[in-house]
Amino acid sequence: MSERSERVKEWIGNHQMLAGAVIVGIFLGVYFLSAWVRRPADAWLNAAFVNEYRNVGAGSEIYENFIQAADVADERIVFDANYFFDLSNDRDFMNQYYQKLVAYLESGTTDAVICTEDNLCGIAQGGRVLDLTDERASVIYGAYSDRLYYYEDEEAGRLPVGVSLSGSPYEDALGYKEEAYLALSGKGTHVERVQEFLEFLLPNE
C-alpha cells in the first residue's frame, strides 16, 4: 500500500472517531434537555431508588407510611424507581437511566438517591452527591456519624457521601440484596426534608 493510501486511511480513521464523539455528544445533549423538560414538577421530596424491583411508589407500605409521617399530600412526594444501571460496568455510564438521574441531579429535581455501594461510588465520582461535611448537612453528619459511607476522591480525599440504611425497619421493603445507602443531591434544596426521610427510615437512631 502506498504512503498516500496509508495517509488517506489514517485520515478516515481519525475523522470516524471524531464523528462518533460528536454524535455521542449530540445524543447526550438532547437526552439531558429532554429529561430536564420532562422532569417532575417541584415536589416536597423527590427520591430516586436505583435497581429497586419492588414497588416503593404510591400504594406501597413505605410510601404510604412516609406520607402519613410527613403529613404531606401524596402528589407532592415522588418515589421514582425507574432507574436501572450498574456503574461497576463502565458502559453503564452511557445508560439512559443513569443519564436521566444525572439530569435530575444536575437540575436539583432529585433530592436523594438510594442505591448500593458500586452505584454510589459511580455517582459520587461525578461530584453529584453532597459531601456530608457541608454545612447544609451538618445535622445528618452528626446524627449518623457511625453510618457514614466514605468515598475516596482523587482530588478532595476521603468524603462522606452516604448514610447506611442497614437495620432499617424498611430494609426488607426496599428489597436490596446488598447494603443500601442514601445520598443527597449536591444541588438539592430540600436537605431538611431528606433528613426527615432519614429519620423515618432509621427511627431508632
mmCIF file with all atom_site columns, C-alpha atoms in Angstrom, residues 14-177:
data_model
loop_
_atom_site.group_PDB
_atom_site.id
_atom_site.type_symbol
_atom_site.label_atom_id
_atom_site.label_alt_id
_atom_site.label_comp_id
_atom_site.label_asym_id
_atom_site.label_entity_id
_atom_site.label_seq_id
_atom_site.pdbx_PDB_ins_code
_atom_site.Cartn_x
_atom_site.Cartn_y
_atom_site.Cartn_z
_atom_site.occupancy
_atom_site.B_iso_or_equiv
_atom_site.pdbx_formal_charge
_atom_site.auth_seq_id
_atom_site.auth_comp_id
_atom_site.auth_asym_id
_atom_site.auth_atom_id
_atom_site.pdbx_PDB_model_num
ATOM 1   C CA . ASN A 1 14  ? -9.354  9.827  12.725 1.00 0.00 ? 14  ASN A CA 1
ATOM 2   C CA . HIS A 1 15  ? -12.444 11.529 11.339 1.00 0.00 ? 15  HIS A CA 1
ATOM 3   C CA . GLN A 1 16  ? -14.621 8.497  12.046 1.00 0.00 ? 16  GLN A CA 1
ATOM 4   C CA . MET A 1 17  ? -13.588 8.721  15.689 1.00 0.00 ? 17  MET A CA 1
ATOM 5   C CA . LEU A 1 18  ? -14.307 12.450 15.728 1.00 0.00 ? 18  LEU A CA 1
ATOM 6   C CA . ALA A 1 19  ? -17.691 11.922 14.088 1.00 0.00 ? 19  ALA A CA 1
ATOM 7   C CA . GLY A 1 20  ? -18.520 9.248  16.649 1.00 0.00 ? 20  GLY A CA 1
ATOM 8   C CA . ALA A 1 21  ? -17.609 11.575 19.520 1.00 0.00 ? 21  ALA A CA 1
ATOM 9   C CA . VAL A 1 22  ? -19.732 14.371 18.043 1.00 0.00 ? 22  VAL A CA 1
ATOM 10  C CA . ILE A 1 23  ? -22.721 12.034 17.621 1.00 0.00 ? 23  ILE A CA 1
ATOM 11  C CA . VAL A 1 24  ? -22.413 10.834 21.227 1.00 0.00 ? 24  VAL A CA 1
ATOM 12  C CA . GLY A 1 25  ? -22.135 14.455 22.416 1.00 0.00 ? 25  GLY A CA 1
ATOM 13  C CA . ILE A 1 26  ? -25.253 15.456 20.486 1.00 0.00 ? 26  ILE A CA 1
ATOM 14  C CA . PHE A 1 27  ? -27.153 12.430 21.820 1.00 0.00 ? 27  PHE A CA 1
ATOM 15  C CA . LEU A 1 28  ? -26.248 13.250 25.421 1.00 0.00 ? 28  LEU A CA 1
ATOM 16  C CA . GLY A 1 29  ? -27.116 16.917 24.942 1.00 0.00 ? 29  GLY A CA 1
ATOM 17  C CA . VAL A 1 30  ? -30.538 16.054 23.522 1.00 0.00 ? 30  VAL A CA 1
ATOM 18  C CA . TYR A 1 31  ? -31.131 13.477 26.247 1.00 0.00 ? 31  TYR A CA 1
ATOM 19  C CA . PHE A 1 32  ? -30.221 15.915 29.034 1.00 0.00 ? 32  PHE A CA 1
ATOM 20  C CA . LEU A 1 33  ? -32.509 18.565 27.563 1.00 0.00 ? 33  LEU A CA 1
ATOM 21  C CA . SER A 1 34  ? -35.344 16.088 27.102 1.00 0.00 ? 34  SER A CA 1
ATOM 22  C CA . ALA A 1 35  ? -35.016 14.751 30.651 1.00 0.00 ? 35  ALA A CA 1
ATOM 23  C CA . TRP A 1 36  ? -34.917 18.276 32.053 1.00 0.00 ? 36  TRP A CA 1
ATOM 24  C CA . VAL A 1 37  ? -38.032 19.341 30.143 1.00 0.00 ? 37  VAL A CA 1
ATOM 25  C CA . ARG A 1 38  ? -39.908 16.208 31.239 1.00 0.00 ? 38  ARG A CA 1
ATOM 26  C CA . ARG A 1 39  ? -38.765 16.395 34.869 1.00 0.00 ? 39  ARG A CA 1
ATOM 27  C CA . PRO A 1 40  ? -41.481 16.171 37.535 1.00 0.00 ? 40  PRO A CA 1
ATOM 28  C CA . ALA A 1 41  ? -42.954 19.384 38.885 1.00 0.00 ? 41  ALA A CA 1
ATOM 29  C CA . ASP A 1 42  ? -41.324 20.625 42.084 1.00 0.00 ? 42  ASP A CA 1
ATOM 30  C CA . ALA A 1 43  ? -42.086 18.063 44.785 1.00 0.00 ? 43  ALA A CA 1
ATOM 31  C CA . TRP A 1 44  ? -41.914 18.279 48.550 1.00 0.00 ? 44  TRP A CA 1
ATOM 32  C CA . LEU A 1 45  ? -39.460 15.378 48.303 1.00 0.00 ? 45  LEU A CA 1
ATOM 33  C CA . ASN A 1 46  ? -38.163 13.542 45.235 1.00 0.00 ? 46  ASN A CA 1
ATOM 34  C CA . ALA A 1 47  ? -36.244 10.333 45.950 1.00 0.00 ? 47  ALA A CA 1
ATOM 35  C CA . ALA A 1 48  ? -34.627 8.074  43.356 1.00 0.00 ? 48  ALA A CA 1
ATOM 36  C CA . PHE A 1 49  ? -34.347 4.334  44.019 1.00 0.00 ? 49  PHE A CA 1
ATOM 37  C CA . VAL A 1 50  ? -31.723 2.628  41.832 1.00 0.00 ? 50  VAL A CA 1
ATOM 38  C CA . ASN A 1 51  ? -32.276 -1.017 40.843 1.00 0.00 ? 51  ASN A CA 1
ATOM 39  C CA . GLU A 1 52  ? -35.341 -1.236 43.062 1.00 0.00 ? 52  GLU A CA 1
ATOM 40  C CA . TYR A 1 53  ? -37.508 -4.037 41.722 1.00 0.00 ? 53  TYR A CA 1
ATOM 41  C CA . ARG A 1 54  ? -40.168 -3.881 44.400 1.00 0.00 ? 54  ARG A CA 1
ATOM 42  C CA . ASN A 1 55  ? -42.979 -1.351 44.428 1.00 0.00 ? 55  ASN A CA 1
ATOM 43  C CA . VAL A 1 56  ? -41.968 1.636  46.539 1.00 0.00 ? 56  VAL A CA 1
ATOM 44  C CA . GLY A 1 57  ? -44.346 4.083  44.860 1.00 0.00 ? 57  GLY A CA 1
ATOM 45  C CA . ALA A 1 58  ? -47.933 5.060  45.559 1.00 0.00 ? 58  ALA A CA 1
ATOM 46  C CA . GLY A 1 59  ? -49.777 2.336  47.416 1.00 0.00 ? 59  GLY A CA 1
ATOM 47  C CA . SER A 1 60  ? -46.652 0.687  48.858 1.00 0.00 ? 60  SER A CA 1
ATOM 48  C CA . GLU A 1 61  ? -46.139 0.380  52.608 1.00 0.00 ? 61  GLU A CA 1
ATOM 49  C CA . ILE A 1 62  ? -43.063 2.600  52.675 1.00 0.00 ? 62  ILE A CA 1
ATOM 50  C CA . TYR A 1 63  ? -44.701 5.317  50.560 1.00 0.00 ? 63  TYR A CA 1
ATOM 51  C CA . GLU A 1 64  ? -47.991 5.433  52.437 1.00 0.00 ? 64  GLU A CA 1
ATOM 52  C CA . ASN A 1 65  ? -46.306 5.352  55.835 1.00 0.00 ? 65  ASN A CA 1
ATOM 53  C CA . PHE A 1 66  ? -43.982 8.191  54.936 1.00 0.00 ? 66  PHE A CA 1
ATOM 54  C CA . ILE A 1 67  ? -46.837 10.335 53.631 1.00 0.00 ? 67  ILE A CA 1
ATOM 55  C CA . GLN A 1 68  ? -48.598 9.844  56.947 1.00 0.00 ? 68  GLN A CA 1
ATOM 56  C CA . ALA A 1 69  ? -45.439 10.556 58.956 1.00 0.00 ? 69  ALA A CA 1
ATOM 57  C CA . ALA A 1 70  ? -44.584 13.693 56.969 1.00 0.00 ? 70  ALA A CA 1
ATOM 58  C CA . ASP A 1 71  ? -48.224 14.819 56.809 1.00 0.00 ? 71  ASP A CA 1
ATOM 59  C CA . VAL A 1 72  ? -47.829 15.847 53.174 1.00 0.00 ? 72  VAL A CA 1
ATOM 60  C CA . ALA A 1 73  ? -50.242 15.346 50.253 1.00 0.00 ? 73  ALA A CA 1
ATOM 61  C CA . ASP A 1 74  ? -49.243 12.244 48.304 1.00 0.00 ? 74  ASP A CA 1
ATOM 62  C CA . GLU A 1 75  ? -48.917 14.052 44.967 1.00 0.00 ? 75  GLU A CA 1
ATOM 63  C CA . ARG A 1 76  ? -46.103 16.134 46.457 1.00 0.00 ? 76  ARG A CA 1
ATOM 64  C CA . ILE A 1 77  ? -43.893 13.149 47.273 1.00 0.00 ? 77  ILE A CA 1
ATOM 65  C CA . VAL A 1 78  ? -42.156 11.318 44.421 1.00 0.00 ? 78  VAL A CA 1
ATOM 66  C CA . PHE A 1 79  ? -40.529 7.919  44.913 1.00 0.00 ? 79  PHE A CA 1
ATOM 67  C CA . ASP A 1 80  ? -39.076 7.172  41.471 1.00 0.00 ? 80  ASP A CA 1
ATOM 68  C CA . ALA A 1 81  ? -37.760 3.638  40.980 1.00 0.00 ? 81  ALA A CA 1
ATOM 69  C CA . ASN A 1 82  ? -37.329 3.886  37.221 1.00 0.00 ? 82  ASN A CA 1
ATOM 70  C CA . TYR A 1 83  ? -33.527 3.675  37.358 1.00 0.00 ? 83  TYR A CA 1
ATOM 71  C CA . PHE A 1 84  ? -31.665 0.536  36.308 1.00 0.00 ? 84  PHE A CA 1
ATOM 72  C CA . PHE A 1 85  ? -27.879 0.559  35.861 1.00 0.00 ? 85  PHE A CA 1
ATOM 73  C CA . ASP A 1 86  ? -24.631 -0.842 37.249 1.00 0.00 ? 86  ASP A CA 1
ATOM 74  C CA . LEU A 1 87  ? -21.789 1.660  37.408 1.00 0.00 ? 87  LEU A CA 1
ATOM 75  C CA . SER A 1 88  ? -19.260 -1.052 38.207 1.00 0.00 ? 88  SER A CA 1
ATOM 76  C CA . ASN A 1 89  ? -19.560 -1.578 34.447 1.00 0.00 ? 89  ASN A CA 1
ATOM 77  C CA . ASP A 1 90  ? -18.042 1.413  32.624 1.00 0.00 ? 90  ASP A CA 1
ATOM 78  C CA . ARG A 1 91  ? -20.500 1.039  29.745 1.00 0.00 ? 91  ARG A CA 1
ATOM 79  C CA . ASP A 1 92  ? -23.401 1.851  32.059 1.00 0.00 ? 92  ASP A CA 1
ATOM 80  C CA . PHE A 1 93  ? -22.197 5.435  32.402 1.00 0.00 ? 93  PHE A CA 1
ATOM 81  C CA . MET A 1 94  ? -23.900 5.809  28.993 1.00 0.00 ? 94  MET A CA 1
ATOM 82  C CA . ASN A 1 95  ? -27.034 4.033  30.227 1.00 0.00 ? 95  ASN A CA 1
ATOM 83  C CA . GLN A 1 96  ? -30.211 6.063  29.584 1.00 0.00 ? 96  GLN A CA 1
ATOM 84  C CA . TYR A 1 97  ? -31.466 5.531  33.148 1.00 0.00 ? 97  TYR A CA 1
ATOM 85  C CA . TYR A 1 98  ? -28.186 6.831  34.558 1.00 0.00 ? 98  TYR A CA 1
ATOM 86  C CA . GLN A 1 99  ? -28.295 9.817  32.201 1.00 0.00 ? 99  GLN A CA 1
ATOM 87  C CA . LYS A 1 100 ? -31.826 10.560 33.418 1.00 0.00 ? 100 LYS A CA 1
ATOM 88  C CA . LEU A 1 101 ? -30.605 10.520 37.025 1.00 0.00 ? 101 LEU A CA 1
ATOM 89  C CA . VAL A 1 102 ? -27.686 12.794 36.152 1.00 0.00 ? 102 VAL A CA 1
ATOM 90  C CA . ALA A 1 103 ? -30.076 15.263 34.502 1.00 0.00 ? 103 ALA A CA 1
ATOM 91  C CA . TYR A 1 104 ? -32.356 15.266 37.558 1.00 0.00 ? 104 TYR A CA 1
ATOM 92  C CA . LEU A 1 105 ? -29.440 15.643 39.980 1.00 0.00 ? 105 LEU A CA 1
ATOM 93  C CA . GLU A 1 106 ? -27.901 18.464 37.959 1.00 0.00 ? 106 GLU A CA 1
ATOM 94  C CA . SER A 1 107 ? -31.226 20.316 37.803 1.00 0.00 ? 107 SER A CA 1
ATOM 95  C CA . GLY A 1 108 ? -31.886 19.858 41.533 1.00 0.00 ? 108 GLY A CA 1
ATOM 96  C CA . THR A 1 109 ? -35.043 17.848 40.778 1.00 0.00 ? 109 THR A CA 1
ATOM 97  C CA . THR A 1 110 ? -33.925 14.748 42.693 1.00 0.00 ? 110 THR A CA 1
ATOM 98  C CA . ASP A 1 111 ? -33.268 15.330 46.396 1.00 0.00 ? 111 ASP A CA 1
ATOM 99  C CA . ALA A 1 112 ? -31.997 11.898 47.458 1.00 0.00 ? 112 ALA A CA 1
ATOM 100 C CA . VAL A 1 113 ? -30.703 8.699  45.892 1.00 0.00 ? 113 VAL A CA 1
ATOM 101 C CA . ILE A 1 114 ? -30.948 5.224  47.425 1.00 0.00 ? 114 ILE A CA 1
ATOM 102 C CA . CYS A 1 115 ? -28.575 2.651  45.941 1.00 0.00 ? 115 CYS A CA 1
ATOM 103 C CA . THR A 1 116 ? -25.879 0.106  46.715 1.00 0.00 ? 116 THR A CA 1
ATOM 104 C CA . GLU A 1 117 ? -22.132 0.720  47.003 1.00 0.00 ? 117 GLU A CA 1
ATOM 105 C CA . ASP A 1 118 ? -20.985 0.384  43.378 1.00 0.00 ? 118 ASP A CA 1
ATOM 106 C CA . ASN A 1 119 ? -23.567 2.824  42.104 1.00 0.00 ? 119 ASN A CA 1
ATOM 107 C CA . LEU A 1 120 ? -22.997 5.238  44.986 1.00 0.00 ? 120 LEU A CA 1
ATOM 108 C CA . CYS A 1 121 ? -19.289 5.350  44.115 1.00 0.00 ? 121 CYS A CA 1
ATOM 109 C CA . GLY A 1 122 ? -20.078 5.921  40.445 1.00 0.00 ? 122 GLY A CA 1
ATOM 110 C CA . ILE A 1 123 ? -22.495 8.753  41.193 1.00 0.00 ? 123 ILE A CA 1
ATOM 111 C CA . ALA A 1 124 ? -20.094 10.299 43.715 1.00 0.00 ? 124 ALA A CA 1
ATOM 112 C CA . GLN A 1 125 ? -17.320 10.120 41.111 1.00 0.00 ? 125 GLN A CA 1
ATOM 113 C CA . GLY A 1 126 ? -19.207 12.720 39.108 1.00 0.00 ? 126 GLY A CA 1
ATOM 114 C CA . GLY A 1 127 ? -19.431 15.027 42.133 1.00 0.00 ? 127 GLY A CA 1
ATOM 115 C CA . ARG A 1 128 ? -23.225 14.923 42.040 1.00 0.00 ? 128 ARG A CA 1
ATOM 116 C CA . VAL A 1 129 ? -23.886 13.966 45.653 1.00 0.00 ? 129 VAL A CA 1
ATOM 117 C CA . LEU A 1 130 ? -23.461 16.170 48.698 1.00 0.00 ? 130 LEU A CA 1
ATOM 118 C CA . ASP A 1 131 ? -20.345 15.961 50.830 1.00 0.00 ? 131 ASP A CA 1
ATOM 119 C CA . LEU A 1 132 ? -21.963 15.440 54.231 1.00 0.00 ? 132 LEU A CA 1
ATOM 120 C CA . THR A 1 133 ? -19.408 17.670 55.915 1.00 0.00 ? 133 THR A CA 1
ATOM 121 C CA . ASP A 1 134 ? -21.131 20.507 54.054 1.00 0.00 ? 134 ASP A CA 1
ATOM 122 C CA . GLU A 1 135 ? -22.801 22.943 56.465 1.00 0.00 ? 135 GLU A CA 1
ATOM 123 C CA . ARG A 1 136 ? -26.203 22.170 54.933 1.00 0.00 ? 136 ARG A CA 1
ATOM 124 C CA . ALA A 1 137 ? -25.916 18.551 56.061 1.00 0.00 ? 137 ALA A CA 1
ATOM 125 C CA . SER A 1 138 ? -24.396 19.202 59.491 1.00 0.00 ? 138 SER A CA 1
ATOM 126 C CA . VAL A 1 139 ? -27.310 17.624 61.381 1.00 0.00 ? 139 VAL A CA 1
ATOM 127 C CA . ILE A 1 140 ? -27.223 14.479 59.228 1.00 0.00 ? 140 ILE A CA 1
ATOM 128 C CA . TYR A 1 141 ? -23.434 14.271 59.525 1.00 0.00 ? 141 TYR A CA 1
ATOM 129 C CA . GLY A 1 142 ? -23.626 14.428 63.316 1.00 0.00 ? 142 GLY A CA 1
ATOM 130 C CA . ALA A 1 143 ? -26.656 12.184 63.782 1.00 0.00 ? 143 ALA A CA 1
ATOM 131 C CA . TYR A 1 144 ? -25.434 9.346  61.543 1.00 0.00 ? 144 TYR A CA 1
ATOM 132 C CA . SER A 1 145 ? -21.668 9.542  62.062 1.00 0.00 ? 145 SER A CA 1
ATOM 133 C CA . ASP A 1 146 ? -21.451 5.783  62.672 1.00 0.00 ? 146 ASP A CA 1
ATOM 134 C CA . ARG A 1 147 ? -23.368 5.024  59.452 1.00 0.00 ? 147 ARG A CA 1
ATOM 135 C CA . LEU A 1 148 ? -21.443 7.190  57.004 1.00 0.00 ? 148 LEU A CA 1
ATOM 136 C CA . TYR A 1 149 ? -20.045 5.783  53.775 1.00 0.00 ? 149 TYR A CA 1
ATOM 137 C CA . TYR A 1 150 ? -16.772 7.377  52.647 1.00 0.00 ? 150 TYR A CA 1
ATOM 138 C CA . TYR A 1 151 ? -15.779 7.774  49.021 1.00 0.00 ? 151 TYR A CA 1
ATOM 139 C CA . GLU A 1 152 ? -12.123 8.263  48.106 1.00 0.00 ? 152 GLU A CA 1
ATOM 140 C CA . ASP A 1 153 ? -11.973 11.241 45.748 1.00 0.00 ? 153 ASP A CA 1
ATOM 141 C CA . GLU A 1 154 ? -8.731  11.663 43.784 1.00 0.00 ? 154 GLU A CA 1
ATOM 142 C CA . GLU A 1 155 ? -8.564  15.397 44.486 1.00 0.00 ? 155 GLU A CA 1
ATOM 143 C CA . ALA A 1 156 ? -10.596 16.031 47.630 1.00 0.00 ? 156 ALA A CA 1
ATOM 144 C CA . GLY A 1 157 ? -9.637  12.867 49.505 1.00 0.00 ? 157 GLY A CA 1
ATOM 145 C CA . ARG A 1 158 ? -11.965 10.863 51.731 1.00 0.00 ? 158 ARG A CA 1
ATOM 146 C CA . LEU A 1 159 ? -15.513 12.243 51.622 1.00 0.00 ? 159 LEU A CA 1
ATOM 147 C CA . PRO A 1 160 ? -18.646 11.100 53.487 1.00 0.00 ? 160 PRO A CA 1
ATOM 148 C CA . VAL A 1 161 ? -21.281 10.795 50.770 1.00 0.00 ? 161 VAL A CA 1
ATOM 149 C CA . GLY A 1 162 ? -23.868 8.300  52.007 1.00 0.00 ? 162 GLY A CA 1
ATOM 150 C CA . VAL A 1 163 ? -25.748 7.002  55.037 1.00 0.00 ? 163 VAL A CA 1
ATOM 151 C CA . SER A 1 164 ? -26.145 3.243  55.515 1.00 0.00 ? 164 SER A CA 1
ATOM 152 C CA . LEU A 1 165 ? -29.736 2.029  55.781 1.00 0.00 ? 165 LEU A CA 1
ATOM 153 C CA . SER A 1 166 ? -28.713 -1.296 57.304 1.00 0.00 ? 166 SER A CA 1
ATOM 154 C CA . GLY A 1 167 ? -31.110 -2.351 60.050 1.00 0.00 ? 167 GLY A CA 1
ATOM 155 C CA . SER A 1 168 ? -33.892 -0.044 58.890 1.00 0.00 ? 168 SER A CA 1
ATOM 156 C CA . PRO A 1 169 ? -37.376 -1.408 59.630 1.00 0.00 ? 169 PRO A CA 1
ATOM 157 C CA . TYR A 1 170 ? -37.965 -0.879 55.901 1.00 0.00 ? 170 TYR A CA 1
ATOM 158 C CA . GLU A 1 171 ? -34.888 -2.859 54.815 1.00 0.00 ? 171 GLU A CA 1
ATOM 159 C CA . ASP A 1 172 ? -36.997 -5.790 53.614 1.00 0.00 ? 172 ASP A CA 1
ATOM 160 C CA . ALA A 1 173 ? -39.489 -3.472 51.892 1.00 0.00 ? 173 ALA A CA 1
ATOM 161 C CA . LEU A 1 174 ? -36.615 -1.888 49.960 1.00 0.00 ? 174 LEU A CA 1
ATOM 162 C CA . GLY A 1 175 ? -35.556 -5.348 48.813 1.00 0.00 ? 175 GLY A CA 1
ATOM 163 C CA . TYR A 1 176 ? -31.843 -4.733 48.195 1.00 0.00 ? 176 TYR A CA 1
ATOM 164 C CA . LYS A 1 177 ? -29.683 -7.854 48.423 1.00 0.00 ? 177 LYS A CA 1
#
